[in-house]
């Protein structure tokens, strides 16, 4: 096995960041690297590939581990998803399972709107969706976790009329000087639950101070985070790599 002309054993550590569309190949590479004694980040690829980028997986695991998530419904069957939608309060949020960072997220106000979406888009049978309770949030947070430690966090105030929490503009964002211990605990547990060495955990807060995890990213973008916090995320990540191989 070679990477860019070098034997896999010439590397002490391999960081596999972007795996969209190549899940199987990334998992195979991670497993082989582990067998040869090469460290792999994220470890989820070597041991827990199903957790890496799956909204359904994070929702189920969060529920089983006592972490807060909005009420969530899922079925790989479009017709069944319509049937069980009677068990959720509208308006609700319809999410494409394999998309991230606010993509493939739609507000639906009734079962009829769900049906109309599938009929117009022709998505039935092509992609998996989940249906999630809409939480009226006042703030949303992006917490960066590196090597089981909180690197820092930023927060956005809710936009009027915008139900998606993780697409806010930089003008409404700021660094979190002191992270609520409860929020920090949720982020750390979420990253550990998904077997992620590096994670961006998106959490919303409602007007009563309740937190809800809305997404766990295995390859978080860090540009806005670095600009607002002054923290060099890339340097922190490489410092963590050096700790692993030292």
PDB file of C-alpha atoms in Angstrom:
ATOM      1  CA  UNK A   1       0.000   0.000   0.000  1.00  0.00           C
ATOM      2  CA  UNK A   2       1.399   3.381  -0.993  1.00  0.00           C
ATOM      3  CA  UNK A   3       0.360   7.001  -0.518  1.00  0.00           C
ATOM      4  CA  UNK A   4       1.831   9.514  -2.955  1.00  0.00           C
ATOM      5  CA  UNK A   5       4.561   7.055  -3.886  1.00  0.00           C
ATOM      6  CA  UNK A   6       5.585   6.284  -0.297  1.00  0.00           C
ATOM      7  CA  UNK A   7       4.969   3.035   1.524  1.00  0.00           C
ATOM      8  CA  UNK A   8       2.294   3.303   4.181  1.00  0.00           C
ATOM      9  CA  UNK A   9       4.915   2.322   6.777  1.00  0.00           C
ATOM     10  CA  UNK A  10       6.923   5.446   5.887  1.00  0.00           C
ATOM     11  CA  UNK A  11       4.251   7.478   7.672  1.00  0.00           C
ATOM     12  CA  UNK A  12       3.883   7.770  11.440  1.00  0.00           C
ATOM     13  CA  UNK A  13       0.383   9.240  11.217  1.00  0.00           C
ATOM     14  CA  UNK A  14      -2.262   9.625   8.528  1.00  0.00           C
ATOM     15  CA  UNK A  15      -4.965  12.307   8.809  1.00  0.00           C
ATOM     16  CA  UNK A  16      -7.926  11.495   6.570  1.00  0.00           C
ATOM     17  CA  UNK A  17     -10.001  14.662   6.460  1.00  0.00           C
ATOM     18  CA  UNK A  18     -12.343  14.675   3.476  1.00  0.00           C
ATOM     19  CA  UNK A  19     -14.121  11.342   2.963  1.00  0.00           C
ATOM     20  CA  UNK A  20     -17.221  12.465   1.086  1.00  0.00           C
ATOM     21  CA  UNK A  21     -17.941   9.877  -1.595  1.00  0.00           C
ATOM     22  CA  UNK A  22     -15.026   7.644  -0.563  1.00  0.00           C
ATOM     23  CA  UNK A  23     -16.180   6.213   2.775  1.00  0.00           C
ATOM     24  CA  UNK A  24     -15.289   2.623   1.887  1.00  0.00           C
ATOM     25  CA  UNK A  25     -11.818   3.485   0.569  1.00  0.00           C
ATOM     26  CA  UNK A  26     -11.090   5.684   3.600  1.00  0.00           C
ATOM     27  CA  UNK A  27     -12.131   2.907   5.984  1.00  0.00           C
ATOM     28  CA  UNK A  28      -9.964   0.345   4.156  1.00  0.00           C
ATOM     29  CA  UNK A  29      -6.954   2.662   4.258  1.00  0.00           C
ATOM     30  CA  UNK A  30      -7.521   3.360   7.964  1.00  0.00           C
ATOM     31  CA  UNK A  31      -7.790  -0.357   8.800  1.00  0.00           C
ATOM     32  CA  UNK A  32      -4.628  -1.201   6.854  1.00  0.00           C
ATOM     33  CA  UNK A  33      -2.729   1.652   8.489  1.00  0.00           C
ATOM     34  CA  UNK A  34      -3.745   0.425  11.921  1.00  0.00           C
ATOM     35  CA  UNK A  35      -2.596  -3.118  11.084  1.00  0.00           C
ATOM     36  CA  UNK A  36       0.821  -1.728  10.143  1.00  0.00           C
ATOM     37  CA  UNK A  37       1.033   0.294  13.349  1.00  0.00           C
ATOM     38  CA  UNK A  38       0.436   3.673  11.701  1.00  0.00           C
ATOM     39  CA  UNK A  39      -1.709   6.111  13.703  1.00  0.00           C
ATOM     40  CA  UNK A  40      -4.915   7.280  12.034  1.00  0.00           C
ATOM     41  CA  UNK A  41      -6.967  10.405  12.655  1.00  0.00           C
ATOM     42  CA  UNK A  42      -9.889  10.191  12.974  1.00  0.00           C
ATOM     43  CA  UNK A  43      -9.927   6.855  14.785  1.00  0.00           C
ATOM     44  CA  UNK A  44     -13.600   6.514  13.840  1.00  0.00           C
ATOM     45  CA  UNK A  45     -12.483   5.541  10.342  1.00  0.00           C
ATOM     46  CA  UNK A  46     -10.515   2.586  11.644  1.00  0.00           C
ATOM     47  CA  UNK A  47     -12.998   1.374  14.225  1.00  0.00           C
ATOM     48  CA  UNK A  48     -16.357   3.026  13.752  1.00  0.00           C
ATOM     49  CA  UNK A  49     -16.953   4.053  10.133  1.00  0.00           C
ATOM     50  CA  UNK A  50     -20.745   4.206  10.500  1.00  0.00           C
ATOM     51  CA  UNK A  51     -20.498   7.072  12.942  1.00  0.00           C
ATOM     52  CA  UNK A  52     -18.333   9.331  10.812  1.00  0.00           C
ATOM     53  CA  UNK A  53     -20.859  11.472   8.913  1.00  0.00           C
ATOM     54  CA  UNK A  54     -24.328  10.184   9.668  1.00  0.00           C
ATOM     55  CA  UNK A  55     -27.133  12.307  11.101  1.00  0.00           C
ATOM     56  CA  UNK A  56     -29.217   9.273  12.055  1.00  0.00           C
ATOM     57  CA  UNK A  57     -26.301   7.686  13.883  1.00  0.00           C
ATOM     58  CA  UNK A  58     -25.585  10.814  15.921  1.00  0.00           C
ATOM     59  CA  UNK A  59     -29.262  11.234  16.848  1.00  0.00           C
ATOM     60  CA  UNK A  60     -29.624   7.636  18.025  1.00  0.00           C
ATOM     61  CA  UNK A  61     -26.329   7.594  19.902  1.00  0.00           C
ATOM     62  CA  UNK A  62     -27.075  10.918  21.564  1.00  0.00           C
ATOM     63  CA  UNK A  63     -30.423   9.636  22.781  1.00  0.00           C
ATOM     64  CA  UNK A  64     -28.903   6.392  24.092  1.00  0.00           C
ATOM     65  CA  UNK A  65     -26.101   8.294  25.837  1.00  0.00           C
ATOM     66  CA  UNK A  66     -28.382  10.820  27.483  1.00  0.00           C
ATOM     67  CA  UNK A  67     -27.301  13.763  25.341  1.00  0.00           C
ATOM     68  CA  UNK A  68     -29.928  16.329  24.303  1.00  0.00           C
ATOM     69  CA  UNK A  69     -31.202  16.219  20.708  1.00  0.00           C
ATOM     70  CA  UNK A  70     -34.454  17.524  19.229  1.00  0.00           C
ATOM     71  CA  UNK A  71     -37.203  14.916  18.897  1.00  0.00           C
ATOM     72  CA  UNK A  72     -36.239  13.009  15.746  1.00  0.00           C
ATOM     73  CA  UNK A  73     -38.011  10.609  13.367  1.00  0.00           C
ATOM     74  CA  UNK A  74     -36.340   8.518  10.691  1.00  0.00           C
ATOM     75  CA  UNK A  75     -37.252   5.897   8.158  1.00  0.00           C
ATOM     76  CA  UNK A  76     -35.476   4.897   4.925  1.00  0.00           C
ATOM     77  CA  UNK A  77     -38.972   4.579   3.451  1.00  0.00           C
ATOM     78  CA  UNK A  78     -40.592   7.790   2.199  1.00  0.00           C
ATOM     79  CA  UNK A  79     -44.107   6.450   2.778  1.00  0.00           C
ATOM     80  CA  UNK A  80     -43.251   5.283   6.287  1.00  0.00           C
ATOM     81  CA  UNK A  81     -41.705   8.668   7.112  1.00  0.00           C
ATOM     82  CA  UNK A  82     -45.006  10.254   6.107  1.00  0.00           C
ATOM     83  CA  UNK A  83     -46.934   7.794   8.269  1.00  0.00           C
ATOM     84  CA  UNK A  84     -44.848   8.367  11.400  1.00  0.00           C
ATOM     85  CA  UNK A  85     -44.865  12.149  10.890  1.00  0.00           C
ATOM     86  CA  UNK A  86     -48.103  12.156  12.907  1.00  0.00           C
ATOM     87  CA  UNK A  87     -45.795  11.683  15.927  1.00  0.00           C
ATOM     88  CA  UNK A  88     -44.062  15.029  15.597  1.00  0.00           C
ATOM     89  CA  UNK A  89     -45.219  18.579  16.172  1.00  0.00           C
ATOM     90  CA  UNK A  90     -45.230  20.899  13.157  1.00  0.00           C
ATOM     91  CA  UNK A  91     -43.507  23.003  11.988  1.00  0.00           C
ATOM     92  CA  UNK A  92     -40.657  20.520  11.701  1.00  0.00           C
ATOM     93  CA  UNK A  93     -37.312  20.316   9.944  1.00  0.00           C
ATOM     94  CA  UNK A  94     -36.735  17.863   7.103  1.00  0.00           C
ATOM     95  CA  UNK A  95     -33.036  16.959   6.703  1.00  0.00           C
ATOM     96  CA  UNK A  96     -31.101  15.094   4.048  1.00  0.00           C
ATOM     97  CA  UNK A  97     -29.051  12.537   5.998  1.00  0.00           C
ATOM     98  CA  UNK A  98     -25.839  12.765   3.955  1.00  0.00           C
ATOM     99  CA  UNK A  99     -25.519  16.556   3.697  1.00  0.00           C
ATOM    100  CA  UNK A 100     -23.967  18.951   6.210  1.00  0.00           C
ATOM    101  CA  UNK A 101     -23.444  22.604   7.208  1.00  0.00           C
ATOM    102  CA  UNK A 102     -27.032  23.686   6.620  1.00  0.00           C
ATOM    103  CA  UNK A 103     -27.365  22.032   3.226  1.00  0.00           C
ATOM    104  CA  UNK A 104     -30.423  19.884   2.499  1.00  0.00           C
ATOM    105  CA  UNK A 105     -32.417  21.338   5.385  1.00  0.00           C
ATOM    106  CA  UNK A 106     -36.051  22.362   4.846  1.00  0.00           C
ATOM    107  CA  UNK A 107     -38.798  23.738   7.057  1.00  0.00           C
ATOM    108  CA  UNK A 108     -42.101  21.877   6.637  1.00  0.00           C
ATOM    109  CA  UNK A 109     -45.389  22.934   8.204  1.00  0.00           C
ATOM    110  CA  UNK A 110     -47.456  19.815   7.573  1.00  0.00           C
ATOM    111  CA  UNK A 111     -47.461  16.262   6.271  1.00  0.00           C
ATOM    112  CA  UNK A 112     -48.792  17.654   3.005  1.00  0.00           C
ATOM    113  CA  UNK A 113     -45.699  19.830   2.598  1.00  0.00           C
ATOM    114  CA  UNK A 114     -43.467  16.782   3.082  1.00  0.00           C
ATOM    115  CA  UNK A 115     -45.416  14.915   0.421  1.00  0.00           C
ATOM    116  CA  UNK A 116     -45.245  17.919  -1.919  1.00  0.00           C
ATOM    117  CA  UNK A 117     -41.479  18.169  -1.466  1.00  0.00           C
ATOM    118  CA  UNK A 118     -40.900  14.529  -2.394  1.00  0.00           C
ATOM    119  CA  UNK A 119     -43.267  14.697  -5.345  1.00  0.00           C
ATOM    120  CA  UNK A 120     -41.691  17.876  -6.750  1.00  0.00           C
ATOM    121  CA  UNK A 121     -38.066  16.901  -6.143  1.00  0.00           C
ATOM    122  CA  UNK A 122     -38.431  13.239  -7.002  1.00  0.00           C
ATOM    123  CA  UNK A 123     -36.289  12.316  -3.996  1.00  0.00           C
ATOM    124  CA  UNK A 124     -38.278   9.246  -2.969  1.00  0.00           C
ATOM    125  CA  UNK A 125     -36.011   6.212  -2.824  1.00  0.00           C
ATOM    126  CA  UNK A 126     -32.875   8.178  -3.783  1.00  0.00           C
ATOM    127  CA  UNK A 127     -31.769   9.640  -0.452  1.00  0.00           C
ATOM    128  CA  UNK A 128     -32.428   9.163   3.244  1.00  0.00           C
ATOM    129  CA  UNK A 129     -34.193  11.869   5.236  1.00  0.00           C
ATOM    130  CA  UNK A 130     -35.034  12.459   8.858  1.00  0.00           C
ATOM    131  CA  UNK A 131     -37.698  14.668  10.389  1.00  0.00           C
ATOM    132  CA  UNK A 132     -36.765  16.702  13.432  1.00  0.00           C
ATOM    133  CA  UNK A 133     -38.597  18.913  15.882  1.00  0.00           C
ATOM    134  CA  UNK A 134     -38.035  22.616  15.200  1.00  0.00           C
ATOM    135  CA  UNK A 135     -36.471  24.253  18.235  1.00  0.00           C
ATOM    136  CA  UNK A 136     -36.907  28.002  18.597  1.00  0.00           C
ATOM    137  CA  UNK A 137     -33.340  28.831  19.509  1.00  0.00           C
ATOM    138  CA  UNK A 138     -31.838  32.117  20.669  1.00  0.00           C
ATOM    139  CA  UNK A 139     -28.175  31.176  20.181  1.00  0.00           C
ATOM    140  CA  UNK A 140     -26.204  28.545  18.383  1.00  0.00           C
ATOM    141  CA  UNK A 141     -22.700  27.426  19.188  1.00  0.00           C
ATOM    142  CA  UNK A 142     -19.845  25.795  17.302  1.00  0.00           C
ATOM    143  CA  UNK A 143     -17.483  24.091  19.748  1.00  0.00           C
ATOM    144  CA  UNK A 144     -14.189  22.762  18.409  1.00  0.00           C
ATOM    145  CA  UNK A 145     -12.835  19.647  20.103  1.00  0.00           C
ATOM    146  CA  UNK A 146      -9.279  18.440  19.510  1.00  0.00           C
ATOM    147  CA  UNK A 147      -7.902  15.357  21.235  1.00  0.00           C
ATOM    148  CA  UNK A 148     -10.585  15.148  23.926  1.00  0.00           C
ATOM    149  CA  UNK A 149     -10.107  18.813  24.860  1.00  0.00           C
ATOM    150  CA  UNK A 150     -12.186  21.913  24.141  1.00  0.00           C
ATOM    151  CA  UNK A 151     -10.184  24.209  21.875  1.00  0.00           C
ATOM    152  CA  UNK A 152     -12.728  27.018  21.978  1.00  0.00           C
ATOM    153  CA  UNK A 153     -16.203  28.064  20.888  1.00  0.00           C
ATOM    154  CA  UNK A 154     -18.046  30.713  18.931  1.00  0.00           C
ATOM    155  CA  UNK A 155     -21.682  31.698  19.106  1.00  0.00           C
ATOM    156  CA  UNK A 156     -24.232  33.234  16.756  1.00  0.00           C
ATOM    157  CA  UNK A 157     -27.414  35.037  17.646  1.00  0.00           C
ATOM    158  CA  UNK A 158     -30.503  33.713  15.933  1.00  0.00           C
ATOM    159  CA  UNK A 159     -31.493  35.450  12.705  1.00  0.00           C
ATOM    160  CA  UNK A 160     -35.097  36.618  12.497  1.00  0.00           C
ATOM    161  CA  UNK A 161     -36.988  34.222  10.269  1.00  0.00           C
ATOM    162  CA  UNK A 162     -34.030  31.811   9.854  1.00  0.00           C
ATOM    163  CA  UNK A 163     -34.624  28.342  11.286  1.00  0.00           C
ATOM    164  CA  UNK A 164     -31.231  26.855  10.309  1.00  0.00           C
ATOM    165  CA  UNK A 165     -28.720  27.365  13.089  1.00  0.00           C
ATOM    166  CA  UNK A 166     -25.361  26.612  11.508  1.00  0.00           C
ATOM    167  CA  UNK A 167     -25.299  29.010   8.529  1.00  0.00           C
ATOM    168  CA  UNK A 168     -25.278  32.379  10.282  1.00  0.00           C
ATOM    169  CA  UNK A 169     -23.124  35.206   8.959  1.00  0.00           C
ATOM    170  CA  UNK A 170     -19.909  36.321  10.632  1.00  0.00           C
ATOM    171  CA  UNK A 171     -21.420  39.719  11.444  1.00  0.00           C
ATOM    172  CA  UNK A 172     -23.682  38.086  14.037  1.00  0.00           C
ATOM    173  CA  UNK A 173     -20.971  35.887  15.511  1.00  0.00           C
ATOM    174  CA  UNK A 174     -18.539  36.262  18.398  1.00  0.00           C
ATOM    175  CA  UNK A 175     -16.079  34.269  20.437  1.00  0.00           C
ATOM    176  CA  UNK A 176     -17.281  32.639  23.661  1.00  0.00           C
ATOM    177  CA  UNK A 177     -14.958  33.906  26.389  1.00  0.00           C
ATOM    178  CA  UNK A 178     -16.239  31.558  29.092  1.00  0.00           C
ATOM    179  CA  UNK A 179     -17.893  28.319  27.977  1.00  0.00           C
ATOM    180  CA  UNK A 180     -20.717  27.020  30.162  1.00  0.00           C
ATOM    181  CA  UNK A 181     -19.397  23.807  31.797  1.00  0.00           C
ATOM    182  CA  UNK A 182     -22.621  22.045  30.792  1.00  0.00           C
ATOM    183  CA  UNK A 183     -22.121  23.055  27.150  1.00  0.00           C
ATOM    184  CA  UNK A 184     -18.469  21.961  27.259  1.00  0.00           C
ATOM    185  CA  UNK A 185     -19.460  18.610  28.732  1.00  0.00           C
ATOM    186  CA  UNK A 186     -22.032  18.032  25.987  1.00  0.00           C
ATOM    187  CA  UNK A 187     -19.459  18.786  23.267  1.00  0.00           C
ATOM    188  CA  UNK A 188     -16.795  16.509  24.775  1.00  0.00           C
ATOM    189  CA  UNK A 189     -19.228  13.647  25.262  1.00  0.00           C
ATOM    190  CA  UNK A 190     -20.549  14.072  21.725  1.00  0.00           C
ATOM    191  CA  UNK A 191     -17.073  13.875  20.146  1.00  0.00           C
ATOM    192  CA  UNK A 192     -16.143  10.878  22.274  1.00  0.00           C
ATOM    193  CA  UNK A 193     -19.454   9.150  21.533  1.00  0.00           C
ATOM    194  CA  UNK A 194     -18.755   9.420  17.801  1.00  0.00           C
ATOM    195  CA  UNK A 195     -15.109   8.289  18.205  1.00  0.00           C
ATOM    196  CA  UNK A 196     -13.833  11.598  16.813  1.00  0.00           C
ATOM    197  CA  UNK A 197     -10.351  12.964  17.553  1.00  0.00           C
ATOM    198  CA  UNK A 198     -11.274  16.279  15.920  1.00  0.00           C
ATOM    199  CA  UNK A 199     -14.850  17.533  15.889  1.00  0.00           C
ATOM    200  CA  UNK A 200     -17.027  20.570  15.417  1.00  0.00           C
ATOM    201  CA  UNK A 201     -20.084  20.166  17.624  1.00  0.00           C
ATOM    202  CA  UNK A 202     -23.057  22.391  16.761  1.00  0.00           C
ATOM    203  CA  UNK A 203     -25.387  23.077  19.671  1.00  0.00           C
ATOM    204  CA  UNK A 204     -28.406  25.378  19.930  1.00  0.00           C
ATOM    205  CA  UNK A 205     -29.793  27.014  23.072  1.00  0.00           C
ATOM    206  CA  UNK A 206     -33.467  27.827  23.544  1.00  0.00           C
ATOM    207  CA  UNK A 207     -34.884  30.718  25.571  1.00  0.00           C
ATOM    208  CA  UNK A 208     -35.097  28.498  28.667  1.00  0.00           C
ATOM    209  CA  UNK A 209     -31.383  27.729  28.594  1.00  0.00           C
ATOM    210  CA  UNK A 210     -31.801  24.188  27.264  1.00  0.00           C
ATOM    211  CA  UNK A 211     -29.145  22.861  24.877  1.00  0.00           C
ATOM    212  CA  UNK A 212     -29.719  20.587  21.868  1.00  0.00           C
ATOM    213  CA  UNK A 213     -27.094  19.004  19.620  1.00  0.00           C
ATOM    214  CA  UNK A 214     -27.963  19.595  15.971  1.00  0.00           C
ATOM    215  CA  UNK A 215     -24.849  18.271  14.238  1.00  0.00           C
ATOM    216  CA  UNK A 216     -21.463  16.678  14.904  1.00  0.00           C
ATOM    217  CA  UNK A 217     -18.890  17.320  12.171  1.00  0.00           C
ATOM    218  CA  UNK A 218     -15.780  15.155  11.781  1.00  0.00           C
ATOM    219  CA  UNK A 219     -13.986  17.698   9.580  1.00  0.00           C
ATOM    220  CA  UNK A 220     -15.105  21.128  10.791  1.00  0.00           C
ATOM    221  CA  UNK A 221     -14.244  24.296   8.914  1.00  0.00           C
ATOM    222  CA  UNK A 222     -12.168  26.545  11.157  1.00  0.00           C
ATOM    223  CA  UNK A 223     -11.702  29.860   9.294  1.00  0.00           C
ATOM    224  CA  UNK A 224     -14.478  31.772  11.084  1.00  0.00           C
ATOM    225  CA  UNK A 225     -13.525  30.142  14.392  1.00  0.00           C
ATOM    226  CA  UNK A 226      -9.900  31.290  14.039  1.00  0.00           C
ATOM    227  CA  UNK A 227     -10.844  34.829  13.010  1.00  0.00           C
ATOM    228  CA  UNK A 228     -13.177  35.305  15.969  1.00  0.00           C
ATOM    229  CA  UNK A 229     -11.214  33.524  18.705  1.00  0.00           C
ATOM    230  CA  UNK A 230      -7.653  34.233  17.610  1.00  0.00           C
ATOM    231  CA  UNK A 231      -6.905  30.550  18.171  1.00  0.00           C
ATOM    232  CA  UNK A 232      -4.792  28.800  15.532  1.00  0.00           C
ATOM    233  CA  UNK A 233      -6.837  25.625  15.097  1.00  0.00           C
ATOM    234  CA  UNK A 234      -4.429  24.101  12.586  1.00  0.00           C
ATOM    235  CA  UNK A 235      -1.485  24.526  14.949  1.00  0.00           C
ATOM    236  CA  UNK A 236      -3.515  22.939  17.762  1.00  0.00           C
ATOM    237  CA  UNK A 237      -4.365  19.992  15.518  1.00  0.00           C
ATOM    238  CA  UNK A 238      -0.725  19.458  14.535  1.00  0.00           C
ATOM    239  CA  UNK A 239       0.312  19.752  18.171  1.00  0.00           C
ATOM    240  CA  UNK A 240      -2.120  16.949  18.901  1.00  0.00           C
ATOM    241  CA  UNK A 241      -0.626  14.888  16.069  1.00  0.00           C
ATOM    242  CA  UNK A 242       2.839  15.346  17.571  1.00  0.00           C
ATOM    243  CA  UNK A 243       1.541  14.142  20.935  1.00  0.00           C
ATOM    244  CA  UNK A 244       0.154  10.988  19.299  1.00  0.00           C
ATOM    245  CA  UNK A 245       3.386  10.002  17.574  1.00  0.00           C
ATOM    246  CA  UNK A 246       5.836  11.107  20.274  1.00  0.00           C
TER     247      UNK A 246
END
